[in-house]
Short mmCIF file of C-alpha atoms in Angstrom, two decimals:
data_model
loop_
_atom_site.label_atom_id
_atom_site.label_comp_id
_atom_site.label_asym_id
_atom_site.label_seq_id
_atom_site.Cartn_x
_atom_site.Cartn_y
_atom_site.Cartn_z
CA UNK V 1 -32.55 26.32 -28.04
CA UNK V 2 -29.81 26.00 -30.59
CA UNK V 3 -26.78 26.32 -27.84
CA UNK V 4 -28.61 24.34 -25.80
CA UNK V 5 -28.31 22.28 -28.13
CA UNK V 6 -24.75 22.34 -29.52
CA UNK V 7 -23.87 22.33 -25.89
CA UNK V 8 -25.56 19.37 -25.48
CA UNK V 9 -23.75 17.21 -28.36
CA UNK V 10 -20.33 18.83 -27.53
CA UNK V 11 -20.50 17.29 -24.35
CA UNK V 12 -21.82 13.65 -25.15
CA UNK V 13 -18.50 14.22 -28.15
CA UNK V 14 -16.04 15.01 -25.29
CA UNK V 15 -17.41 11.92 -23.10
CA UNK V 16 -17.10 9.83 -26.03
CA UNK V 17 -13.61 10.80 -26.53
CA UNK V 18 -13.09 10.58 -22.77
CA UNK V 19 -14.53 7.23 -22.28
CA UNK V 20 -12.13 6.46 -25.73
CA UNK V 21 -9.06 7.71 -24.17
CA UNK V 22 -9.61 5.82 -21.27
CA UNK V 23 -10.41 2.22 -22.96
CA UNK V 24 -7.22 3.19 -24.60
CA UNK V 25 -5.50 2.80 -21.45
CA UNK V 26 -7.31 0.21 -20.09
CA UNK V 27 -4.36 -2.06 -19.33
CA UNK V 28 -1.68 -1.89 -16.79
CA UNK V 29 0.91 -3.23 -19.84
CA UNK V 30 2.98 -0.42 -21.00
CA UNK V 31 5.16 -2.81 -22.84
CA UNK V 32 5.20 -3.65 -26.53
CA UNK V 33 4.25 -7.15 -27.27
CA UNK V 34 4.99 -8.46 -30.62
CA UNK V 35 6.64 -7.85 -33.52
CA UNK V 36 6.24 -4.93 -35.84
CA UNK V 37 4.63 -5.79 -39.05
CA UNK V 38 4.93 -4.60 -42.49
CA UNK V 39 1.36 -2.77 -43.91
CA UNK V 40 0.11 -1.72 -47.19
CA UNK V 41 -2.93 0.95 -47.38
CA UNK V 42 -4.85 0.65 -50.23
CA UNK V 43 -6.78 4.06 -51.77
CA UNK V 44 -9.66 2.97 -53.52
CA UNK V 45 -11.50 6.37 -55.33
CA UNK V 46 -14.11 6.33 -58.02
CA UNK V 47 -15.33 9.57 -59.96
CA UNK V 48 -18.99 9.95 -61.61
CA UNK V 49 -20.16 11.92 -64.39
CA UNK V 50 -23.29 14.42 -64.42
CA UNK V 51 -24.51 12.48 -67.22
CA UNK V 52 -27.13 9.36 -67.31
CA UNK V 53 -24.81 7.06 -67.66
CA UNK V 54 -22.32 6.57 -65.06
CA UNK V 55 -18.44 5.22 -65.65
CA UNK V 56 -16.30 4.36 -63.24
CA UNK V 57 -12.75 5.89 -63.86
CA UNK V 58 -9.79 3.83 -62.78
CA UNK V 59 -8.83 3.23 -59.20
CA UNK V 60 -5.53 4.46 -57.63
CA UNK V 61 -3.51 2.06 -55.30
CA UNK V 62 -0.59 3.11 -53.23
CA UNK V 63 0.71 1.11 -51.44
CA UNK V 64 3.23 2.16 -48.34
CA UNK V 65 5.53 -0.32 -46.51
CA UNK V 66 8.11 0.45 -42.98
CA UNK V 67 10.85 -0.19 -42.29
CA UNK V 68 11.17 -3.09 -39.77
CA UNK V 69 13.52 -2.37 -37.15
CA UNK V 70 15.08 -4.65 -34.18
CA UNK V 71 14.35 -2.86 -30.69
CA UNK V 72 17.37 -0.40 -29.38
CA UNK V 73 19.46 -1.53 -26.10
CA UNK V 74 17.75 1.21 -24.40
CA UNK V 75 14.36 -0.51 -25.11
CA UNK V 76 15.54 -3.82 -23.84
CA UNK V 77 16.61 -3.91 -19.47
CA UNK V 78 19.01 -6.00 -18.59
CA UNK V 79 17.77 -9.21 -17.05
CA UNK V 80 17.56 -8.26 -13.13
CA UNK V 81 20.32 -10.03 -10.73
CA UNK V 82 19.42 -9.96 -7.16
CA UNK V 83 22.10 -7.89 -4.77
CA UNK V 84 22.97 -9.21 -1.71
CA UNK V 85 21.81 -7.54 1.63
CA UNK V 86 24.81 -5.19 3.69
CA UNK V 87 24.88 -6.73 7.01
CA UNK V 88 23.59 -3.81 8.58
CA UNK V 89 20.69 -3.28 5.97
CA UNK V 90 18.44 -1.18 7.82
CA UNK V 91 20.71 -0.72 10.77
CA UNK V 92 19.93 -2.23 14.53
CA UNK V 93 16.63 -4.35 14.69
CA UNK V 94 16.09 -4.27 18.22
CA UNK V 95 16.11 -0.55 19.96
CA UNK V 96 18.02 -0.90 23.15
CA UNK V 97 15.76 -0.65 26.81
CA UNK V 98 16.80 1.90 28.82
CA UNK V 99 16.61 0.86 32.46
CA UNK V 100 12.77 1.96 33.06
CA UNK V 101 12.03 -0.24 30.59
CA UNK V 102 14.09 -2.69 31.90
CA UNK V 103 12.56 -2.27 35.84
CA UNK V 104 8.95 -2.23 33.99
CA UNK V 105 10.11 -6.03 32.41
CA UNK V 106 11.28 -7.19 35.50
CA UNK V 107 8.04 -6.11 37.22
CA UNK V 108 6.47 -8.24 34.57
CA UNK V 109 8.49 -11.52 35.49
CA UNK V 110 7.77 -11.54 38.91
CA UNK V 111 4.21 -11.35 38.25
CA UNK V 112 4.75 -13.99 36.01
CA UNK V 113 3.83 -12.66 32.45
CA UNK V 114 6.86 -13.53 29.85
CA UNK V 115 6.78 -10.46 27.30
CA UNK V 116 7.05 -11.27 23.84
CA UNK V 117 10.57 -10.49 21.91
CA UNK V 118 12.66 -8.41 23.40
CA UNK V 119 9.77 -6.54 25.30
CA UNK V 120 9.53 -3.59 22.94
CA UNK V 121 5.42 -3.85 22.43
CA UNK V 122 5.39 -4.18 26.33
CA UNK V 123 7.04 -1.50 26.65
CA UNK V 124 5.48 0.85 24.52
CA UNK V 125 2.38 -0.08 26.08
CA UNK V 126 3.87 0.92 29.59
CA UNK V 127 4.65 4.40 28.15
CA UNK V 128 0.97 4.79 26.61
CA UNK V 129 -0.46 3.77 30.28
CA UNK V 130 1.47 6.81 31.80
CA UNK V 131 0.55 9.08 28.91
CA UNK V 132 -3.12 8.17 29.06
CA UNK V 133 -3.01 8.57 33.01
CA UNK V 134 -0.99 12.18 32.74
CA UNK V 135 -3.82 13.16 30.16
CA UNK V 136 -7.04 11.98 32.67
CA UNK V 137 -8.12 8.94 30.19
CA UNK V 138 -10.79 6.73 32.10
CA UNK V 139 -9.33 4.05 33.38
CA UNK V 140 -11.99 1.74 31.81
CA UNK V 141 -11.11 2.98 28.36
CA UNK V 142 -7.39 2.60 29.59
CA UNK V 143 -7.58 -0.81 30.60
CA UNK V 144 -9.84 -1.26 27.14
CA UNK V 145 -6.71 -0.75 25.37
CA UNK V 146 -3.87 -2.33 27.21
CA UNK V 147 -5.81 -5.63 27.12
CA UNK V 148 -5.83 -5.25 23.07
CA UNK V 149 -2.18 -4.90 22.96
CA UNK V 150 -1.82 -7.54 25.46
CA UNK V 151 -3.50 -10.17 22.62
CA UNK V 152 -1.83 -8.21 20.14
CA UNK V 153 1.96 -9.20 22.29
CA UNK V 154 0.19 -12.77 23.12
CA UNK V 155 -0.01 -13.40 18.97
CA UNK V 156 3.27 -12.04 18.25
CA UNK V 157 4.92 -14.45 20.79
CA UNK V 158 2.38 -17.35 19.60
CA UNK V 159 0.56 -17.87 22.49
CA UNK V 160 -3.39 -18.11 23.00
CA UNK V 161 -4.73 -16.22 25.17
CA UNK V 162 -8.55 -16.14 26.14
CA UNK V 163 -10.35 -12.86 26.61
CA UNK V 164 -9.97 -13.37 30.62
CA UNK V 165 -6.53 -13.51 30.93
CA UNK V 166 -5.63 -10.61 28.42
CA UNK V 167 -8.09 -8.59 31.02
CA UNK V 168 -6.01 -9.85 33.82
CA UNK V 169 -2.71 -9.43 32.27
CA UNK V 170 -3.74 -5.95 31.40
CA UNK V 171 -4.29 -5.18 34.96
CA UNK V 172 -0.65 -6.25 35.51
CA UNK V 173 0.60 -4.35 33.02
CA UNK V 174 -1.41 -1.18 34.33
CA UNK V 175 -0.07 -1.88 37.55
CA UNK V 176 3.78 -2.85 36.80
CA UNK V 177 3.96 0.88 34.87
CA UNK V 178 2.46 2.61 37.51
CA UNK V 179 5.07 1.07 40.21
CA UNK V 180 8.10 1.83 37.56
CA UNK V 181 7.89 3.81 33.84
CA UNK V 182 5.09 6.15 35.48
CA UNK V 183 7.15 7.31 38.70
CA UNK V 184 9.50 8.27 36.91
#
């Protein structure tokens, strides 16, 4: 009963001091916000006799002041200047199409669908159409997820598309990498 016990209010002490540590830290500020300020402590004791009549003996005071210091330079950054960007900063921003990719576009144009950008999300929709195929992927769930990136391709060029015509462009698209990226 008596561990039980002591276990018990040892482990309501180290939530306490737990749930303390983490109030503590409560705030994502880890900088110091005002200035340092001068304190005194004060010691107040008082003695008592054994006797009926009680007297109070003097009180001690002590009083204890810091130092106040200015922050170091190493406390204080700099104030932040923007860099400018290298002219290559992060290198090319279009990856060149290799001339699959290039016969898959085409394809695309004479069927009349304009790829967004440079063609890159067409593209790498082409190459996920011959992957699925290779690995035996219905061609329901296929077509499921061409016509997704076709509205995804249709928002990144701004155009609205309705549900339809994604469907029809995906069959297209399904059919444009099977004649070119997929033969080869």
């Amino acid at each position: 009963m008596r561990t039980s016990l002591a276990r018990t209010l040892s482990m309501g002490v180290l939530a306490v001091a737990a749930g303390g540590m983490l109030v503590a830290c409560g705030s994502d500020d880890s900088t110091a916000t005002g200035v340092p300020t001068t304190t005194a402590t004060t010691t107040t004791t008082e003695s008592s006799s054994t006797s009926a009549t009680t007297s109070s003996t003097s009180a001690s005071e002590s009083t204890t002041s810091a130092a106040v210091t200015s922050p170091g330079e190493a406390a204080t950054a700099p104030p932040e200047q923007p860099q400018p960007v290298p002219e290559d900063f992060p290198g090319a921003t279009q990856a060149p199409v290799d001339d699959r990719g290039q016969a898959f576009l085409d394809e695309l144009k004479k069927a009349g669908v304009t790829p967004a950008g440079n063609g890159e999300i067409a593209i790498s929709t082409a190459s996920y159409i011959c992957s699925a195929q290779s690995q035996g992927v219905a061609p329901d769930e296929i077509s499921t997820f061409v016509t997704a990136n076709v509205g995804v391709e249709a928002s990144a060029s701004g155009t609205q598309i309705t549900a339809e015509q994604a469907g029809e462009t995906a069959q297209l698209y399904i059919t444009a990498a099977q004649n070119t990226i997929c033969k080869a």
